[in-house]
XYZ file of C-alpha atoms in Angstrom:
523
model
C 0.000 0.000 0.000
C 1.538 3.569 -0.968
C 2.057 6.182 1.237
C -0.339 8.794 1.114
C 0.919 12.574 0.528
C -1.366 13.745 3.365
C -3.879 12.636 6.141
C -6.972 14.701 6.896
C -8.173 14.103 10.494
C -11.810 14.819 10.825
C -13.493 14.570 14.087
C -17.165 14.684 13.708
C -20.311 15.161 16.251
C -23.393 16.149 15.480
C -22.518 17.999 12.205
C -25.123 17.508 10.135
C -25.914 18.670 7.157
C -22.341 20.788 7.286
C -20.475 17.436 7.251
C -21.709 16.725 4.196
C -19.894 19.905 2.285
C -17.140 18.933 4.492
C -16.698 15.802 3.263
C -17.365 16.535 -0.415
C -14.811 19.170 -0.419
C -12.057 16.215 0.342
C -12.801 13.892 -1.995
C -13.247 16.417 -4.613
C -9.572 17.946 -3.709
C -7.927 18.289 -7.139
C -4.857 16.421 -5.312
C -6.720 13.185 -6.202
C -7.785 10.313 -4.260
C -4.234 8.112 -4.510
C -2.816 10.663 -2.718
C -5.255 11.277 -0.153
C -6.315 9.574 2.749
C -9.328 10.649 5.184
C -9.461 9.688 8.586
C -12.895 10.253 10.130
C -14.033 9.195 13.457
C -17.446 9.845 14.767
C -17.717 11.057 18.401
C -20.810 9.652 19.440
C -22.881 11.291 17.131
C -26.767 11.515 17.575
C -28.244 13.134 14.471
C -26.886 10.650 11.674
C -23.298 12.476 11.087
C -22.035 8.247 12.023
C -24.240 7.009 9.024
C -23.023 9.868 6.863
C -19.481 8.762 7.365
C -20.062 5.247 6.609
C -21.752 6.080 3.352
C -18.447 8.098 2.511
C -16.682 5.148 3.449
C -18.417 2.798 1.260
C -18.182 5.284 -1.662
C -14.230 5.806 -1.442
C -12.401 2.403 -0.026
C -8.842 2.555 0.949
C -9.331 6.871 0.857
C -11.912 7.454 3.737
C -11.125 5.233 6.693
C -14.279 6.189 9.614
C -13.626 4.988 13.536
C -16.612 5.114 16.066
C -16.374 5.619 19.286
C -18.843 6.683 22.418
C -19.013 10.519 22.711
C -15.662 11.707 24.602
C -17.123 15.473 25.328
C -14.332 17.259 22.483
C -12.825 17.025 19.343
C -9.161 15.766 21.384
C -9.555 11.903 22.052
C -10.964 11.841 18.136
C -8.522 13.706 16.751
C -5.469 11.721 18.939
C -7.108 8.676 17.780
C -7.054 9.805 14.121
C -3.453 10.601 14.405
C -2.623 6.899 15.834
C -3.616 5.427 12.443
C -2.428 8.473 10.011
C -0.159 7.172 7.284
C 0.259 10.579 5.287
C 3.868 12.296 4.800
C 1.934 15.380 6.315
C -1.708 15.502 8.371
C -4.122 18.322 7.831
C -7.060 19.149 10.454
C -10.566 20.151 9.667
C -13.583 21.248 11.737
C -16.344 18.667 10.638
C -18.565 21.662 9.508
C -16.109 23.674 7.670
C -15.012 22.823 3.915
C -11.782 23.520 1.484
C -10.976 24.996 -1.417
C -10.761 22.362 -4.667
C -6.859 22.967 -4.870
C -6.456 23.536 -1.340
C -4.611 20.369 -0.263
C -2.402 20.476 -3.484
C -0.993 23.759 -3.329
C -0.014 23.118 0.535
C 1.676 19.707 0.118
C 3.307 21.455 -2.730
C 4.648 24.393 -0.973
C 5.813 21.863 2.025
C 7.699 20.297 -0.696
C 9.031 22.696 -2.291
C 10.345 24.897 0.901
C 11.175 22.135 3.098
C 8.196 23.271 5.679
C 7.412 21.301 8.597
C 3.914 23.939 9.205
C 2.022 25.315 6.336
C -1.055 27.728 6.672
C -3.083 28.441 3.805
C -5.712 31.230 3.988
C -8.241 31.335 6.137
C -11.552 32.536 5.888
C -15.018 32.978 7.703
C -18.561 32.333 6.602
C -21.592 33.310 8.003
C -20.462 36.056 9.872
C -17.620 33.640 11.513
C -14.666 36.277 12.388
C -11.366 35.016 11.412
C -8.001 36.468 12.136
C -6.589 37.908 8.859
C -3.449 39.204 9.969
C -1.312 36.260 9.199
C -2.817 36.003 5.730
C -1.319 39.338 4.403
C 0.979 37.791 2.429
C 2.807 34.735 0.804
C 5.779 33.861 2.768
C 7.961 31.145 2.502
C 9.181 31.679 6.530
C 7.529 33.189 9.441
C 8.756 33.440 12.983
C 6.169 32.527 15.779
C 7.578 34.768 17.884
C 7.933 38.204 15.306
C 4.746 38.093 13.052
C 0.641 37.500 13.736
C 0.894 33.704 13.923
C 0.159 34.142 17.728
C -3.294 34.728 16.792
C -3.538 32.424 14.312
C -2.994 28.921 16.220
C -6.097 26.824 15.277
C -5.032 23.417 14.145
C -6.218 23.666 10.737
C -2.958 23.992 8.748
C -0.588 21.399 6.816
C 1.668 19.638 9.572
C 4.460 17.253 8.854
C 4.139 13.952 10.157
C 7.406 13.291 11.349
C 7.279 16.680 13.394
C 4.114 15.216 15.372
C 5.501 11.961 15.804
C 9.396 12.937 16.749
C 8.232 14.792 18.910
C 5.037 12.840 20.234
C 2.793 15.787 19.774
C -0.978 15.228 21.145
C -4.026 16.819 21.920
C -5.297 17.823 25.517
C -8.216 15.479 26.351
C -8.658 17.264 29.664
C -9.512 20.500 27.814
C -13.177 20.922 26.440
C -12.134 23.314 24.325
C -9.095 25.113 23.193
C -7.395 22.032 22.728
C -5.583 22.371 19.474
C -3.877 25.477 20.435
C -1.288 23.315 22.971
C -0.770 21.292 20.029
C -0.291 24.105 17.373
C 2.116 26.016 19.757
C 4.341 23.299 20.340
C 4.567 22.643 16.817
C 5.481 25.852 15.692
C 7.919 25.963 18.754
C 9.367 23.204 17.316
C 8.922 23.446 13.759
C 12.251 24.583 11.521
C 10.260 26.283 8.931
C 6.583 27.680 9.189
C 5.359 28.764 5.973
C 2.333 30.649 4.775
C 0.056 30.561 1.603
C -2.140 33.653 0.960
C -2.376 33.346 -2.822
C -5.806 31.189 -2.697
C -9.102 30.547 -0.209
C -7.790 27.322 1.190
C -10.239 26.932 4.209
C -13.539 28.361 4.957
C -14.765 28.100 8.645
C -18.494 28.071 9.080
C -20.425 29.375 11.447
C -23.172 27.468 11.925
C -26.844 28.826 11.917
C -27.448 27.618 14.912
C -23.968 28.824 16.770
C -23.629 25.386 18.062
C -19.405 25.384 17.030
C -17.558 24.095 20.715
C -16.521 27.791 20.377
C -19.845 29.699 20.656
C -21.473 27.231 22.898
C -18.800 27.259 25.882
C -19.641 28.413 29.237
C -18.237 30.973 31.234
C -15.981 28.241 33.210
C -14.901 26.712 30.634
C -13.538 29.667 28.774
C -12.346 30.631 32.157
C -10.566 27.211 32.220
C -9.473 27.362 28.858
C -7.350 30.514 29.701
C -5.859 29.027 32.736
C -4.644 25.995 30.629
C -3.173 28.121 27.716
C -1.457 30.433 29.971
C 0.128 27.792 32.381
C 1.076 25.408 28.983
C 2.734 28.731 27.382
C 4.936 29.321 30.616
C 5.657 25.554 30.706
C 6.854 25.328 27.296
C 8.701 29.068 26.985
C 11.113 30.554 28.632
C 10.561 33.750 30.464
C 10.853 37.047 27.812
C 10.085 38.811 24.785
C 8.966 35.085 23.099
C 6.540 33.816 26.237
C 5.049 37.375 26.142
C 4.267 37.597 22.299
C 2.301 34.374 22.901
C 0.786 35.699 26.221
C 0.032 38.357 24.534
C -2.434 37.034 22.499
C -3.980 35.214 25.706
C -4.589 38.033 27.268
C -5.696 40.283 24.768
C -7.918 37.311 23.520
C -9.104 34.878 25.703
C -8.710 36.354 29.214
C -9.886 39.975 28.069
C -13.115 38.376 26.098
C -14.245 36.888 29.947
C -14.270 40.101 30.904
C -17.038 41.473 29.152
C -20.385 41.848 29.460
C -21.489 38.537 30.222
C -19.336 38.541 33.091
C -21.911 40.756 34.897
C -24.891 38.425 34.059
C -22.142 36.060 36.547
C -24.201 35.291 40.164
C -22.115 37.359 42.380
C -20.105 34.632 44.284
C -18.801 32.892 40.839
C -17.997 36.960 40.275
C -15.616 37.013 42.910
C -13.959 33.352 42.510
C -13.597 34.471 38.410
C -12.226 38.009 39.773
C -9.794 35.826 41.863
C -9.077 33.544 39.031
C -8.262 36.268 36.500
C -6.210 38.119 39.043
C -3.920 35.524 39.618
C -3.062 34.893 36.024
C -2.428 38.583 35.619
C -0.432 38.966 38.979
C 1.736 35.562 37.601
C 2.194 36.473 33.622
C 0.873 39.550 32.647
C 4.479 41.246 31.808
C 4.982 45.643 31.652
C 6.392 44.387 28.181
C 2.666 42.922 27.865
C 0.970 45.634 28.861
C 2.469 48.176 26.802
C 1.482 46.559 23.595
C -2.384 46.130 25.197
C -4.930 47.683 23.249
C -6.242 50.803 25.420
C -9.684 49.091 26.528
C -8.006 45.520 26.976
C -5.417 47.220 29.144
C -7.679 48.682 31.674
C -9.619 45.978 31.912
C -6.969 43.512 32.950
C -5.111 46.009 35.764
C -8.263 46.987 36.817
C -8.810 43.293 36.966
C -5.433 43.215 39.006
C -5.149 45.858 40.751
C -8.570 46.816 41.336
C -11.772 45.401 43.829
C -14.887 44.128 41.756
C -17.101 46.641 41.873
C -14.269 48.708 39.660
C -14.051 46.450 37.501
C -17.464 45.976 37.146
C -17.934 49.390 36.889
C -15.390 49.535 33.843
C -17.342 46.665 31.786
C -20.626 47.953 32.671
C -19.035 51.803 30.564
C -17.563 49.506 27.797
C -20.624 47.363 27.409
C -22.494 50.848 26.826
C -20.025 52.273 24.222
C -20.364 56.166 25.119
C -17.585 57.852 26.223
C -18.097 58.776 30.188
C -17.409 62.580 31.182
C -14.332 63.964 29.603
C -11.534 66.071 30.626
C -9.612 68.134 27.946
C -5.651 69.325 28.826
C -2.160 69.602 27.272
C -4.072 69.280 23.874
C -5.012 65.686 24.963
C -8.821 64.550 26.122
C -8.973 61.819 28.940
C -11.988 60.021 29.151
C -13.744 59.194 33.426
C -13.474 55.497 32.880
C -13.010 53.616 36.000
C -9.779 54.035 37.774
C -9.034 57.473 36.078
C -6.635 59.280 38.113
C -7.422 57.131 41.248
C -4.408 58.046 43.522
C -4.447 54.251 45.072
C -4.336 52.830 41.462
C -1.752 55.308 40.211
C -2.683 54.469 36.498
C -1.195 57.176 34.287
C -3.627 59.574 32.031
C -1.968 57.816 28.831
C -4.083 54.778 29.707
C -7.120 57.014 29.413
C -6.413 58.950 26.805
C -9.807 59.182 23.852
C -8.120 61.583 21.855
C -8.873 60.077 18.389
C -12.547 59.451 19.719
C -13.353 63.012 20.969
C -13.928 64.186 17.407
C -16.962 61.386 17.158
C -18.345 63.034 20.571
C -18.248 66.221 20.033
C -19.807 65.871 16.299
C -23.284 65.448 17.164
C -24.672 68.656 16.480
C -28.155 69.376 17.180
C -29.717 71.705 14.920
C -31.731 74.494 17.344
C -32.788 77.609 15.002
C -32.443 78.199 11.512
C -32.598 81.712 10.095
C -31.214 84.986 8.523
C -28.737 87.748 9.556
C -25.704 89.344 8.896
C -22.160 87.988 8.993
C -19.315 89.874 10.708
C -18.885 91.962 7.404
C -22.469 92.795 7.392
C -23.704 90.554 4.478
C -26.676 88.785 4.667
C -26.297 84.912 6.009
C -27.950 81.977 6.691
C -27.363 81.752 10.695
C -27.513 77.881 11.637
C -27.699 77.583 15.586
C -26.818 74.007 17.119
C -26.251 72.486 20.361
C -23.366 69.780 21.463
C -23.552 68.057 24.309
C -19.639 68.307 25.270
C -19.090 71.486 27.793
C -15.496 71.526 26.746
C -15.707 72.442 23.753
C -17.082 75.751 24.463
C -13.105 76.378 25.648
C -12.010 75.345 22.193
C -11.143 77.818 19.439
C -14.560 78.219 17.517
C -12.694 77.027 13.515
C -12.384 73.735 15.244
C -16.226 73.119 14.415
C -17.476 73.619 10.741
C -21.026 72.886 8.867
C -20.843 71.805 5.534
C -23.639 72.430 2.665
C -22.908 70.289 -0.030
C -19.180 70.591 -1.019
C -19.309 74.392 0.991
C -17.306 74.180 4.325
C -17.825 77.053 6.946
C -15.693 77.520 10.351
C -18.174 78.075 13.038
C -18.327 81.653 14.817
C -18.587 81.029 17.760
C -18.649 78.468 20.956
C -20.311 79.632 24.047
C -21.508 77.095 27.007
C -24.761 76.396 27.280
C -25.664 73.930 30.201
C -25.451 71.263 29.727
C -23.164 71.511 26.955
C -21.794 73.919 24.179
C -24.452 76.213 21.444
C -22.723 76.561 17.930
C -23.476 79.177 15.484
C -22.102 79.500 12.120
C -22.953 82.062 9.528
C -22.795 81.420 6.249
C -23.097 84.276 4.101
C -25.668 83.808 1.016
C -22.837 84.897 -1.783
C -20.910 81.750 -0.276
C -24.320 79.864 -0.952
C -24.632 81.086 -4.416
C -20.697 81.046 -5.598
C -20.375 77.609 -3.503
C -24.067 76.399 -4.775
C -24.505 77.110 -8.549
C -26.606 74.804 -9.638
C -30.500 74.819 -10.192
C -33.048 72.614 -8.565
C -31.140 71.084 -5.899
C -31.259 70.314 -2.350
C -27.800 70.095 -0.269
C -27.850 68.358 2.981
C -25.733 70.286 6.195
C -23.261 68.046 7.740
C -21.456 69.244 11.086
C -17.340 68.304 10.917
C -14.953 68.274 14.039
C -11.315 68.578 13.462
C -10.019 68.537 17.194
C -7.887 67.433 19.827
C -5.889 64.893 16.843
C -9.565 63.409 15.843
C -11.668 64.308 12.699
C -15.299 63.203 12.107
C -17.957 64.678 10.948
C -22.438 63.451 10.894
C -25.465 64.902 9.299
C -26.354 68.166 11.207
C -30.155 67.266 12.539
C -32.593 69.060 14.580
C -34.959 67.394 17.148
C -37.990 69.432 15.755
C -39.695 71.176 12.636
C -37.194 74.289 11.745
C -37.269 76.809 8.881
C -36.139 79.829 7.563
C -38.147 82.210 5.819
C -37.298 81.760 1.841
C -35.160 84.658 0.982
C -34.764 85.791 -2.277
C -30.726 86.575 -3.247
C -29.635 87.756 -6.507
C -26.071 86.658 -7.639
C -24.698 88.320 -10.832
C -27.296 88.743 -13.006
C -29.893 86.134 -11.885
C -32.272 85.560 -8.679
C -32.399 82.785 -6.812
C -35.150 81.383 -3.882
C -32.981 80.190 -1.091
C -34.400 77.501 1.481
C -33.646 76.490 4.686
C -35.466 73.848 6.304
C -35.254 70.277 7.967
C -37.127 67.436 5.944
C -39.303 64.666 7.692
C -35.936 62.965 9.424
C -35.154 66.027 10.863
C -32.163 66.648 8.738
C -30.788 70.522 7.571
C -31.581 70.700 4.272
C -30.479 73.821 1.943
C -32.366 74.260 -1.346
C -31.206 77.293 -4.003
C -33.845 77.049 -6.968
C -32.767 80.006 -9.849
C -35.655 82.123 -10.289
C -36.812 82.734 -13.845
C -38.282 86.711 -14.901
C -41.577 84.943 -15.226
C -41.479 84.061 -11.602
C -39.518 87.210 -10.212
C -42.480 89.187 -11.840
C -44.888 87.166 -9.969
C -43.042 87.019 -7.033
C -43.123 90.953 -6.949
C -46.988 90.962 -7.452
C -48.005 89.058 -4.767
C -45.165 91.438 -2.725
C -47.023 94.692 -4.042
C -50.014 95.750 -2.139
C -53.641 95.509 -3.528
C -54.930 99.085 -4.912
C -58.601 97.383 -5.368
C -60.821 100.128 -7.773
């Protein structure tokens, strides 16, 4: 019997109807079936996934080989089973409800080949709304270090391993993990691995999501993420030595699965499995999270974590409870920089610096929404007529800000704001925009331009339809410009939105516009 190129190990439970793609997708690999072998074994399975894999089995003899066995709680004991029997001079792994791409497993056995790989990842994509890192898959690269690009994030099992790596070095799954399991397994074998390669030229995978979210990885329960963590974390200190490499893998543990438990959910926790979580997560952070860690931390990752460490529970829960809402808390503007009230800000016993608070980039988005309060005419600074648009923000500090920082825009016409004054609670904007800007700006007959408010401030730009909570309007003003009259409008439509219409007035309807002006005489 000839050795098979490669062995895909497919542990199956309950993955009906996916399992069918799944399967069709490897015996339709344009590698062909003499150089494939399948190695299937059913977990137990209740809905008919066993039957499905038998009828595969009877279809391709000698290429899909199916092993049952009583339901072991996780794709491990399958997938270590699968490996015991692998022939293949590589073994690929694949989620019983995801599917390849035709050429998938002939491009990566070819690329092992040609560069000598002992790991090969080929890209990686998500259906149905399943988020997959892309990172990794930026580009084709014949080496990658574990330790100096994305692959960190990256460490699913379902890449192109060389057999002889797994066996030399008697790599398994963890059967005493529920889930997570294949990420001891992956780690080690990029640890060990002298050449990791990476394929972005094609869709090689596509992990599904499946309708009913029932993937090990959207079912788990709070303790057994919680577990998970604890698991990863301890086998990443076992494995690497202290420094830069342990922490770009803990990074990714932290950022990823010890941050996610920290979420919302976690308040929905009864209140004594709150504090033995709280105790839980504390410990890892007091143990491995590393200053070289928490400098690379995204902003709201990092707070939650010390405030996880160095805080009590109701501070942290205070801190999810503001994230889980997604406004920005009170803010407090200085040194060009804006600082946002989150939980712990400048708490003297935490003695967390104002870097870690620092919403510069998001003030812009805050301050933005304008509400549209009067619409109507005056005179500019130089006297000419203008459209004076009033709005209100509900950001005090920005009443302290130079007034240019705020502009409306009709159409493609941008105009600084005049002034800022504070208004409790917040800031009134007025802009005037003279009515030859309108006209110069605004040539064209018959249309309608929306207003937009735009920030520029603080390092942060943004900008949102300018809308008003109730009916406004000016009075229609007519404004000549050159040689022709025009009807100016200013009004919100039925969503509330500013809306600026300039309609050129014909003589026919000047002269009847002047009519109905002139008083009636009678006989």
């Amino acid at each position: 019997m000839s050795t098979p190129d490669v062995t895909v190990v497919v542990a199956v439970y309950n993955t009906m109807p996916y399992l069918t793609a799944c399967l069709d997708s490897l015996v339709g690999q344009s590698i062909g079936l003499e150089r494939l072998e399948v190695v299937a074994v059913d977990d137990g399975s209740t809905d008919g996934s066993g039957e499905e894999l038998d009828r595969f089995a009877k279809e391709y003899p000698g290429t899909v080989t199916v092993l049952h066995q009583p339901n072991s709680g996780g794709p491990a004991a399958p997938s270590n089973r699968a490996l015991g029997i692998a022939r293949g001079r590589y073994v690929f792994f694949i989620g019983s409800d995801d599917h390849l791409g035709p050429e998938a497993l002939e491009r990566l056995v070819d690329a092992a080949d040609r560069w000598g790989s002992d790991v090969v990842l080929g890209r990686m994509v998500g259906t149905n709304k399943r988020y997959v890192h892309q990172a990794i898959y930026a580009s084709t690269e014949e080496r990658v270090d574990l330790f100096d690009s994305e692959l960190p994030w990256s460490l699913s099992n379902t890449k192109l391993f060389r057999r002889d790596l797994i066996e030399r070095h008697g790599l398994r799954f963890r059967e005493d993990m529920a889930m997570g399991s294949d990420q001891p397994f992956t780690l080690e074998a990029c640890v060990r691995a002298g050449k990791i390669s990476v394929l972005a030229d094609y869709v090689y995978y596509y992990a599904v999501k499946r309708d009913n979210a029932q993937n090990i990885t959207y079912a788990s329960r709070f303790e057994e993420r919680l577990r998970c963590a604890e698991e990863l974390i301890g086998f990443v200190a076992g494995l690497i030595e202290p420094g830069p490499r342990r922490d770009a893998i803990l990074l990714r543990n932290f950022s990823w699965e010890v941050a996610k438990l920290l979420k919302a959910d976690f308040l929905d926790l009864e209140p004594q499995v709150q504090v033995q979580a709280h105790q839980r997560i504390r410990k890892l952070a007091q143990s491995y999270l590393s200053d070289a860690i928490i400098e690379r931390l995204a902003a709201d990752v990092r707070l939650r974590l010390l405030l996880a460490r160095d805080a009590n529970l109701d501070r942290l829960c205070q801190l999810i409870r503001q994230q889980r809402d997604k406004k920005l808390p009170p803010l407090t503007a200085g040194d060009g920089r804006c600082y946002a009230h989150y939980a712990g800000f400048r708490d003297a016993d935490l003695g967390f610096p104002d870097e870690w608070y620092d919403v510069t980039g998001q003030t812009a988005k805050r301050m933005v929404k304008l509400t549209a309060t009067e619409l109507t005419w005056g005179r500019d600074a130089s006297g000419a007529p203008a459209l004076v648009i009033t709005a209100h923000c509900g950001w005090a500090p920005l009443a302290e800000l130079p007034a240019d920082v705020v502009q409306v825009n009709i159409g493609e016409l941008a105009v600084a704001a005049n002034s800022l004054r504070p208004f409790r609670p917040g800031t009134v904007v007025r802009t005037e925009v003279a009515v030859d800007q309108l006209l110069t700006a605004l040539p064209s007959g018959g249309r309608r331009w929306q207003g937009k408010g735009k920030v520029t401030v603080l390092g942060g730009v943004a900008s949102a339809p300018l809308r008003a909570d109730q009916r406004l309007a000016a009075a229609r003003r007519v404004a000549r410009h050159g040689l022709r009259f025009h009807l100016v409008t200013a009004s919100t439509d039925r969503k509330g939105l500013v809306i600026v219409t300039i309609t050129p007035m014909t003589p026919g309807r000047v002269l009847a516009r002047l009519r109905r002006m002139r008083p009636s005489r009678g006989k």
